[in-house]
Amino acid sequence: PNLATTWTWSGSTWVRELVDEPPVAALTGQLVWDPAIDRIVLVDWPGSGNLQMWVWAGTSTGWQQISS
């Protein structure tokens, strides 16, 4: 099972979002804010040598992989 979870802040409490998650292996990556696209980006460089990136597209869409 995928043990990764995504939580968002509602302004008063944390809410667990039920969305497709990046693979657990990506948890070693880094979250960064990209002001050019106004999104949170998860960047991971796994042992395979391929850069992997996901963007947070919001609670209705969840995480979307943009490179592998």
PDB file of C-alpha atoms in Angstrom:
ATOM      1  CA  PRO A   1       0.000   0.000   0.000  1.00  0.00           C
ATOM      2  CA  ASN A   2       1.027   3.594  -0.562  1.00  0.00           C
ATOM      3  CA  LEU A   3       1.746   5.127   2.840  1.00  0.00           C
ATOM      4  CA  ALA A   4       2.105   8.664   1.518  1.00  0.00           C
ATOM      5  CA  THR A   5      -0.662  11.046   2.486  1.00  0.00           C
ATOM      6  CA  THR A   6      -1.451  14.611   1.511  1.00  0.00           C
ATOM      7  CA  TRP A   7      -2.825  17.062   4.049  1.00  0.00           C
ATOM      8  CA  THR A   8      -4.062  20.613   3.462  1.00  0.00           C
ATOM      9  CA  TRP A   9      -4.674  23.438   5.923  1.00  0.00           C
ATOM     10  CA  SER A  10      -8.287  24.660   5.962  1.00  0.00           C
ATOM     11  CA  GLY A  11      -7.466  27.799   7.917  1.00  0.00           C
ATOM     12  CA  SER A  12      -8.343  26.202  11.241  1.00  0.00           C
ATOM     13  CA  THR A  13      -7.467  22.502  10.979  1.00  0.00           C
ATOM     14  CA  TRP A  14      -5.548  19.949   8.897  1.00  0.00           C
ATOM     15  CA  VAL A  15      -7.603  17.915   6.401  1.00  0.00           C
ATOM     16  CA  ARG A  16      -6.431  14.620   4.883  1.00  0.00           C
ATOM     17  CA  GLU A  17      -7.024  14.673   1.128  1.00  0.00           C
ATOM     18  CA  LEU A  18      -8.034  11.455  -0.609  1.00  0.00           C
ATOM     19  CA  VAL A  19      -6.126  11.899  -3.875  1.00  0.00           C
ATOM     20  CA  ASP A  20      -3.685   9.875  -5.959  1.00  0.00           C
ATOM     21  CA  GLU A  21      -0.330  10.177  -4.223  1.00  0.00           C
ATOM     22  CA  PRO A  22       3.218  10.182  -5.561  1.00  0.00           C
ATOM     23  CA  PRO A  23       4.989   6.875  -4.805  1.00  0.00           C
ATOM     24  CA  VAL A  24       6.364   6.447  -1.282  1.00  0.00           C
ATOM     25  CA  ALA A  25       9.886   6.494  -2.734  1.00  0.00           C
ATOM     26  CA  ALA A  26       9.320  10.153  -3.669  1.00  0.00           C
ATOM     27  CA  LEU A  27       9.096  11.027   0.029  1.00  0.00           C
ATOM     28  CA  THR A  28      12.874  11.439  -0.054  1.00  0.00           C
ATOM     29  CA  GLY A  29      12.379  14.327  -2.480  1.00  0.00           C
ATOM     30  CA  GLN A  30      11.932  18.018  -1.779  1.00  0.00           C
ATOM     31  CA  LEU A  31       8.824  20.194  -1.872  1.00  0.00           C
ATOM     32  CA  VAL A  32       9.333  23.626  -3.404  1.00  0.00           C
ATOM     33  CA  TRP A  33       7.065  26.513  -4.330  1.00  0.00           C
ATOM     34  CA  ASP A  34       7.282  27.539  -7.985  1.00  0.00           C
ATOM     35  CA  PRO A  35       5.965  31.097  -8.325  1.00  0.00           C
ATOM     36  CA  ALA A  36       6.110  30.874 -12.138  1.00  0.00           C
ATOM     37  CA  ILE A  37       3.331  28.268 -12.176  1.00  0.00           C
ATOM     38  CA  ASP A  38       1.831  29.159  -8.767  1.00  0.00           C
ATOM     39  CA  ARG A  39       2.103  25.534  -7.584  1.00  0.00           C
ATOM     40  CA  ILE A  40       3.868  23.299  -5.075  1.00  0.00           C
ATOM     41  CA  VAL A  41       6.310  20.976  -6.845  1.00  0.00           C
ATOM     42  CA  LEU A  42       7.677  17.683  -5.475  1.00  0.00           C
ATOM     43  CA  VAL A  43      11.109  16.924  -6.952  1.00  0.00           C
ATOM     44  CA  ASP A  44      12.829  13.559  -6.472  1.00  0.00           C
ATOM     45  CA  TRP A  45      16.030  12.098  -7.861  1.00  0.00           C
ATOM     46  CA  PRO A  46      15.717   8.342  -7.193  1.00  0.00           C
ATOM     47  CA  GLY A  47      18.569   5.860  -7.543  1.00  0.00           C
ATOM     48  CA  SER A  48      17.546   5.165 -11.148  1.00  0.00           C
ATOM     49  CA  GLY A  49      18.963   8.560 -12.085  1.00  0.00           C
ATOM     50  CA  ASN A  50      15.755   9.924 -13.623  1.00  0.00           C
ATOM     51  CA  LEU A  51      14.485  13.200 -12.204  1.00  0.00           C
ATOM     52  CA  GLN A  52      10.836  12.855 -11.160  1.00  0.00           C
ATOM     53  CA  MET A  53       8.505  15.783 -10.575  1.00  0.00           C
ATOM     54  CA  TRP A  54       4.892  16.142  -9.453  1.00  0.00           C
ATOM     55  CA  VAL A  55       2.784  19.273  -9.030  1.00  0.00           C
ATOM     56  CA  TRP A  56      -0.020  19.785  -6.545  1.00  0.00           C
ATOM     57  CA  ALA A  57      -3.013  20.647  -8.732  1.00  0.00           C
ATOM     58  CA  GLY A  58      -5.480  21.171  -5.892  1.00  0.00           C
ATOM     59  CA  THR A  59      -7.883  19.083  -3.872  1.00  0.00           C
ATOM     60  CA  SER A  60     -10.093  18.189  -6.836  1.00  0.00           C
ATOM     61  CA  THR A  61      -7.186  16.855  -8.934  1.00  0.00           C
ATOM     62  CA  GLY A  62      -4.419  15.986  -6.472  1.00  0.00           C
ATOM     63  CA  TRP A  63      -0.833  15.281  -7.529  1.00  0.00           C
ATOM     64  CA  GLN A  64       0.064  15.164 -11.220  1.00  0.00           C
ATOM     65  CA  GLN A  65       3.365  13.745 -12.426  1.00  0.00           C
ATOM     66  CA  ILE A  66       5.018  16.118 -14.882  1.00  0.00           C
ATOM     67  CA  SER A  67       8.300  14.271 -15.524  1.00  0.00           C
ATOM     68  CA  SER A  68       9.768  10.832 -14.986  1.00  0.00           C
TER      69      SER A  68
END
